[in-house]
Amino acid sequence: MKGTVGELGEFGLIRELTSRLTTTPAVRLGPGDDAAVISAPDRRVVASTDVLLEGRHFRRDWSTAYDVGRKSAAQNLADIAAMGAVPTALLLGLIVPAELPATWATEMMDGLRDECQVAGAAVVGGDVVRGETITIAITALGDLQGAEPVTRAGARPGDQVAVTGWLGWSAAGHAVLARGFRSPRAFVEAHRRPEPPYQAGPAAAALGATAMTDVSDGLLADLGHVAAASKVRIDLRAAAFDIPTQMADIGRAVGVEPLQWVLTGGEDHAIVATFPPQRQLPARWRVIGEVQAPSASPQVTVDGNLWAASGGWDHFGAED
Amino acid sequence: MKGTVGELGEFGLIRELTSRLTTTPAVRLGPGDDAAVISAPDRRVVASTDVLLEGRHFRRDWSTAYDVGRKSAAQNLADIAAMGAVPTALLLGLIVPAELPATWATEMMDGLRDECQVAGAAVVGGDVVRGETITIAITALGDLQGAEPVTRAGARPGDQVAVTGWLGWSAAGHAVLARGFRSPRAFVEAHRRPEPPYQAGPAAAALGATAMTDVSDGLLADLGHVAAASKVRIDLRAAAFDIPTQMADIGRAVGVEPLQWVLTGGEDHAIVATFPPQRQLPARWRVIGEVQAPSASPQVTVDGNLWAASGGWDHFGAED
């Protein structure tokens, strides 16, 4: 396909975009009508919306259109999984400049579609509008399959804190890209295309998780939301985090303590949950800390100390 | 509340916005977690997304923030009703410039909330991002309550075409505003704040509607989608449309044939549906035409003739 979005026109673009989509048995009615119809066997539907802007959430010189699609979908589908639900559908609100190559839009859509397939979902509808800044507004839907939603509010003192998925890889990849490099490839890839552990969300619900969230803003920040919603304190153990050798190498090269990436890097969309104290967890879950009784702030600590947002230990917190 | 969105900050703004919301029994979990949870008693959920941009879909000098909220919600909730479903929930992706007065965002949210209440729904979640252009990305959800979704594809030759709601009022109001006037007030209000007949959607499904859509792009354009999806032709009767006296007056004042507004004006979000030939329809439905067997284009005619997009009869169509 040649030409720009403007040359293709609104209806031409919509035709190109929808022609690339795949479906699932949950899709009762796909794109093309006033609305889509999706199965909700649980009689409840889980729904989440995120907006991504070029320049703020992605850069065309760092990521291909396909990767932007994968990442945009992943971010939303991870929110569904983090409630303990199985993603079913995704709706897209897309703003594109007239001068954008039409292939950028179609490749982005390929990425959305493929990430949906990984999660078992499908793109079921959307809207395309012309505007100045590429903007991707996504709503993801999911089904709880009879489980109760696992919110951020259920963590109890004594609960284990456990995580599954990648931590700090996207942030390390970002550090590499920001310095003009394109390798180590594994980290750059992790930044461009996160791999949320979708299945872990419903699995955690089945394991009796008391609270859960996905790590989108950074482990400490997202556990801060859990601590606030659950009215508890959370303490992590620094020794529980294995720093991969290559991540340590990047840290040395760019002068960053790699634990900083692990604790504060977002966008890998790992899933972190709290579980009752005695609960045996499968090997994919790494126990990283403990829920404690509420006290004065700080709410989330590492080995009892505050970790500074700027990296390293906070000068105003207790020192080791 | 004083100050700009930038001064309030992201979390401050989200707090202000969510504090204004109301809920319904269908909302199992509202804003503040990774995702919302909404009842879907039918075991299917109806979902639709639209994006509105300042300058393209609304103007701050023509509409208050509250009206923009009402209109943005109405546009999406009407899509749900036009499937024969009852709206249940709305999610908001909001892009705001840092220098926007925070009251604009909160008043817009009040409008979203109130229009949701009219339709029986609630705002359940969203995302707020800073950007250059005010952008409102909405996803509406709904429940079919056991009915089959009424698509655009079911119209059959012989069916009656009937409409309920307002036609041409928003377009006439737009014509008034575009010429710098603020009255007649009823039409300006209709442009600023449409009143979709939400209840008519599920009612039409119960009456056996064979196809249905809401009038967002204009009656002829939207019936064109029905004709294409159903592979039929549709003929309307010009005499079936009553032109209100005040609309005729505006037409004379601005030099526009008012039937043009009725046939091509969008944004009133009337609901148009096709029904089996003998079906008795309640008085709120006005029969405006008939579904006919397919033939070569044009697919939608008025008294057998093509109506030109530019207003009046098309020079290339058959003449009266």
PDB file of N, CA, C and O in Angstrom, chain B residues 189-214:
ATOM      1  N   GLU B 189     -29.579  25.266  21.074  1.00  0.00           N
ATOM      2  CA  GLU B 189     -29.515  24.272  22.152  1.00  0.00           C
ATOM      3  C   GLU B 189     -29.448  22.857  21.591  1.00  0.00           C
ATOM      4  O   GLU B 189     -28.719  22.009  22.114  1.00  0.00           O
ATOM      5  N   ALA B 190     -30.220  22.620  20.530  1.00  0.00           N
ATOM      6  CA  ALA B 190     -30.210  21.282  19.916  1.00  0.00           C
ATOM      7  C   ALA B 190     -28.837  20.948  19.367  1.00  0.00           C
ATOM      8  O   ALA B 190     -28.402  19.794  19.399  1.00  0.00           O
ATOM      9  N   HIS B 191     -28.149  21.976  18.852  1.00  0.00           N
ATOM     10  CA  HIS B 191     -26.796  21.728  18.348  1.00  0.00           C
ATOM     11  C   HIS B 191     -25.832  21.460  19.503  1.00  0.00           C
ATOM     12  O   HIS B 191     -24.964  20.593  19.419  1.00  0.00           O
ATOM     13  N   ARG B 192     -25.997  22.241  20.574  1.00  0.00           N
ATOM     14  CA  ARG B 192     -25.055  22.113  21.692  1.00  0.00           C
ATOM     15  C   ARG B 192     -25.276  20.839  22.490  1.00  0.00           C
ATOM     16  O   ARG B 192     -24.341  20.280  23.053  1.00  0.00           O
ATOM     17  N   ARG B 193     -26.521  20.434  22.569  1.00  0.00           N
ATOM     18  CA  ARG B 193     -26.834  19.332  23.455  1.00  0.00           C
ATOM     19  C   ARG B 193     -27.926  18.462  22.852  1.00  0.00           C
ATOM     20  O   ARG B 193     -29.107  18.661  23.116  1.00  0.00           O
ATOM     21  N   PRO B 194     -27.558  17.478  22.039  1.00  0.00           N
ATOM     22  CA  PRO B 194     -28.575  16.629  21.402  1.00  0.00           C
ATOM     23  C   PRO B 194     -29.322  15.792  22.437  1.00  0.00           C
ATOM     24  O   PRO B 194     -28.827  15.574  23.545  1.00  0.00           O
ATOM     25  N   GLU B 195     -30.506  15.379  22.075  1.00  0.00           N
ATOM     26  CA  GLU B 195     -31.310  14.542  22.973  1.00  0.00           C
ATOM     27  C   GLU B 195     -31.685  13.243  22.261  1.00  0.00           C
ATOM     28  O   GLU B 195     -32.793  13.099  21.752  1.00  0.00           O
ATOM     29  N   PRO B 196     -30.772  12.284  22.236  1.00  0.00           N
ATOM     30  CA  PRO B 196     -31.094  11.022  21.564  1.00  0.00           C
ATOM     31  C   PRO B 196     -32.224  10.303  22.293  1.00  0.00           C
ATOM     32  O   PRO B 196     -32.289  10.345  23.522  1.00  0.00           O
ATOM     33  N   PRO B 197     -33.110   9.667  21.545  1.00  0.00           N
ATOM     34  CA  PRO B 197     -34.217   8.921  22.171  1.00  0.00           C
ATOM     35  C   PRO B 197     -33.740   7.531  22.593  1.00  0.00           C
ATOM     36  O   PRO B 197     -34.060   6.535  21.950  1.00  0.00           O
ATOM     37  N   TYR B 198     -32.967   7.513  23.708  1.00  0.00           N
ATOM     38  CA  TYR B 198     -32.317   6.257  24.109  1.00  0.00           C
ATOM     39  C   TYR B 198     -33.287   5.082  24.235  1.00  0.00           C
ATOM     40  O   TYR B 198     -33.009   3.973  23.813  1.00  0.00           O
ATOM     41  N   GLN B 199     -34.449   5.362  24.848  1.00  0.00           N
ATOM     42  CA  GLN B 199     -35.386   4.262  25.111  1.00  0.00           C
ATOM     43  C   GLN B 199     -35.935   3.658  23.817  1.00  0.00           C
ATOM     44  O   GLN B 199     -36.395   2.522  23.799  1.00  0.00           O
ATOM     45  N   ALA B 200     -35.888   4.456  22.736  1.00  0.00           N
ATOM     46  CA  ALA B 200     -36.448   3.978  21.471  1.00  0.00           C
ATOM     47  C   ALA B 200     -35.649   2.816  20.888  1.00  0.00           C
ATOM     48  O   ALA B 200     -36.194   2.010  20.128  1.00  0.00           O
ATOM     49  N   GLY B 201     -34.371   2.709  21.247  1.00  0.00           N
ATOM     50  CA  GLY B 201     -33.552   1.632  20.699  1.00  0.00           C
ATOM     51  C   GLY B 201     -34.029   0.257  21.151  1.00  0.00           C
ATOM     52  O   GLY B 201     -34.447  -0.566  20.329  1.00  0.00           O
ATOM     53  N   PRO B 202     -34.020  -0.001  22.464  1.00  0.00           N
ATOM     54  CA  PRO B 202     -34.560  -1.280  22.937  1.00  0.00           C
ATOM     55  C   PRO B 202     -36.033  -1.456  22.559  1.00  0.00           C
ATOM     56  O   PRO B 202     -36.461  -2.578  22.261  1.00  0.00           O
ATOM     57  N   ALA B 203     -36.804  -0.358  22.543  1.00  0.00           N
ATOM     58  CA  ALA B 203     -38.217  -0.460  22.162  1.00  0.00           C
ATOM     59  C   ALA B 203     -38.350  -0.937  20.723  1.00  0.00           C
ATOM     60  O   ALA B 203     -39.204  -1.774  20.411  1.00  0.00           O
ATOM     61  N   ALA B 204     -37.497  -0.417  19.845  1.00  0.00           N
ATOM     62  CA  ALA B 204     -37.539  -0.837  18.441  1.00  0.00           C
ATOM     63  C   ALA B 204     -37.194  -2.316  18.312  1.00  0.00           C
ATOM     64  O   ALA B 204     -37.812  -3.056  17.528  1.00  0.00           O
ATOM     65  N   ALA B 205     -36.209  -2.755  19.086  1.00  0.00           N
ATOM     66  CA  ALA B 205     -35.856  -4.181  19.065  1.00  0.00           C
ATOM     67  C   ALA B 205     -37.071  -5.021  19.459  1.00  0.00           C
ATOM     68  O   ALA B 205     -37.377  -6.032  18.821  1.00  0.00           O
ATOM     69  N   ALA B 206     -37.782  -4.571  20.506  1.00  0.00           N
ATOM     70  CA  ALA B 206     -38.964  -5.304  20.969  1.00  0.00           C
ATOM     71  C   ALA B 206     -40.088  -5.257  19.938  1.00  0.00           C
ATOM     72  O   ALA B 206     -40.913  -6.174  19.864  1.00  0.00           O
ATOM     73  N   LEU B 207     -40.125  -4.199  19.129  1.00  0.00           N
ATOM     74  CA  LEU B 207     -41.152  -4.069  18.080  1.00  0.00           C
ATOM     75  C   LEU B 207     -40.795  -4.868  16.836  1.00  0.00           C
ATOM     76  O   LEU B 207     -41.531  -4.845  15.846  1.00  0.00           O
ATOM     77  N   GLY B 208     -39.654  -5.533  16.857  1.00  0.00           N
ATOM     78  CA  GLY B 208     -39.274  -6.363  15.721  1.00  0.00           C
ATOM     79  C   GLY B 208     -38.506  -5.644  14.639  1.00  0.00           C
ATOM     80  O   GLY B 208     -38.514  -6.066  13.472  1.00  0.00           O
ATOM     81  N   ALA B 209     -37.838  -4.551  14.991  1.00  0.00           N
ATOM     82  CA  ALA B 209     -37.039  -3.833  13.989  1.00  0.00           C
ATOM     83  C   ALA B 209     -36.099  -4.803  13.279  1.00  0.00           C
ATOM     84  O   ALA B 209     -35.480  -5.660  13.909  1.00  0.00           O
ATOM     85  N   THR B 210     -35.999  -4.650  11.958  1.00  0.00           N
ATOM     86  CA  THR B 210     -35.139  -5.546  11.173  1.00  0.00           C
ATOM     87  C   THR B 210     -33.749  -4.960  10.979  1.00  0.00           C
ATOM     88  O   THR B 210     -32.785  -5.694  10.767  1.00  0.00           O
ATOM     89  N   ALA B 211     -33.645  -3.628  11.033  1.00  0.00           N
ATOM     90  CA  ALA B 211     -32.352  -2.943  10.944  1.00  0.00           C
ATOM     91  C   ALA B 211     -32.493  -1.633  11.706  1.00  0.00           C
ATOM     92  O   ALA B 211     -33.594  -1.106  11.854  1.00  0.00           O
ATOM     93  N   MET B 212     -31.381  -1.117  12.188  1.00  0.00           N
ATOM     94  CA  MET B 212     -31.463   0.133  12.956  1.00  0.00           C
ATOM     95  C   MET B 212     -30.099   0.801  12.977  1.00  0.00           C
ATOM     96  O   MET B 212     -29.063   0.149  12.943  1.00  0.00           O
ATOM     97  N   THR B 213     -30.119   2.139  13.053  1.00  0.00           N
ATOM     98  CA  THR B 213     -28.885   2.905  13.253  1.00  0.00           C
ATOM     99  C   THR B 213     -29.264   4.239  13.864  1.00  0.00           C
ATOM    100  O   THR B 213     -30.438   4.629  13.821  1.00  0.00           O
ATOM    101  N   ASP B 214     -28.294   4.907  14.447  1.00  0.00           N
ATOM    102  CA  ASP B 214     -28.581   6.275  14.903  1.00  0.00           C
ATOM    103  C   ASP B 214     -28.118   7.247  13.820  1.00  0.00           C
ATOM    104  O   ASP B 214     -27.223   6.942  13.023  1.00  0.00           O
TER     105      ASP B 214
END
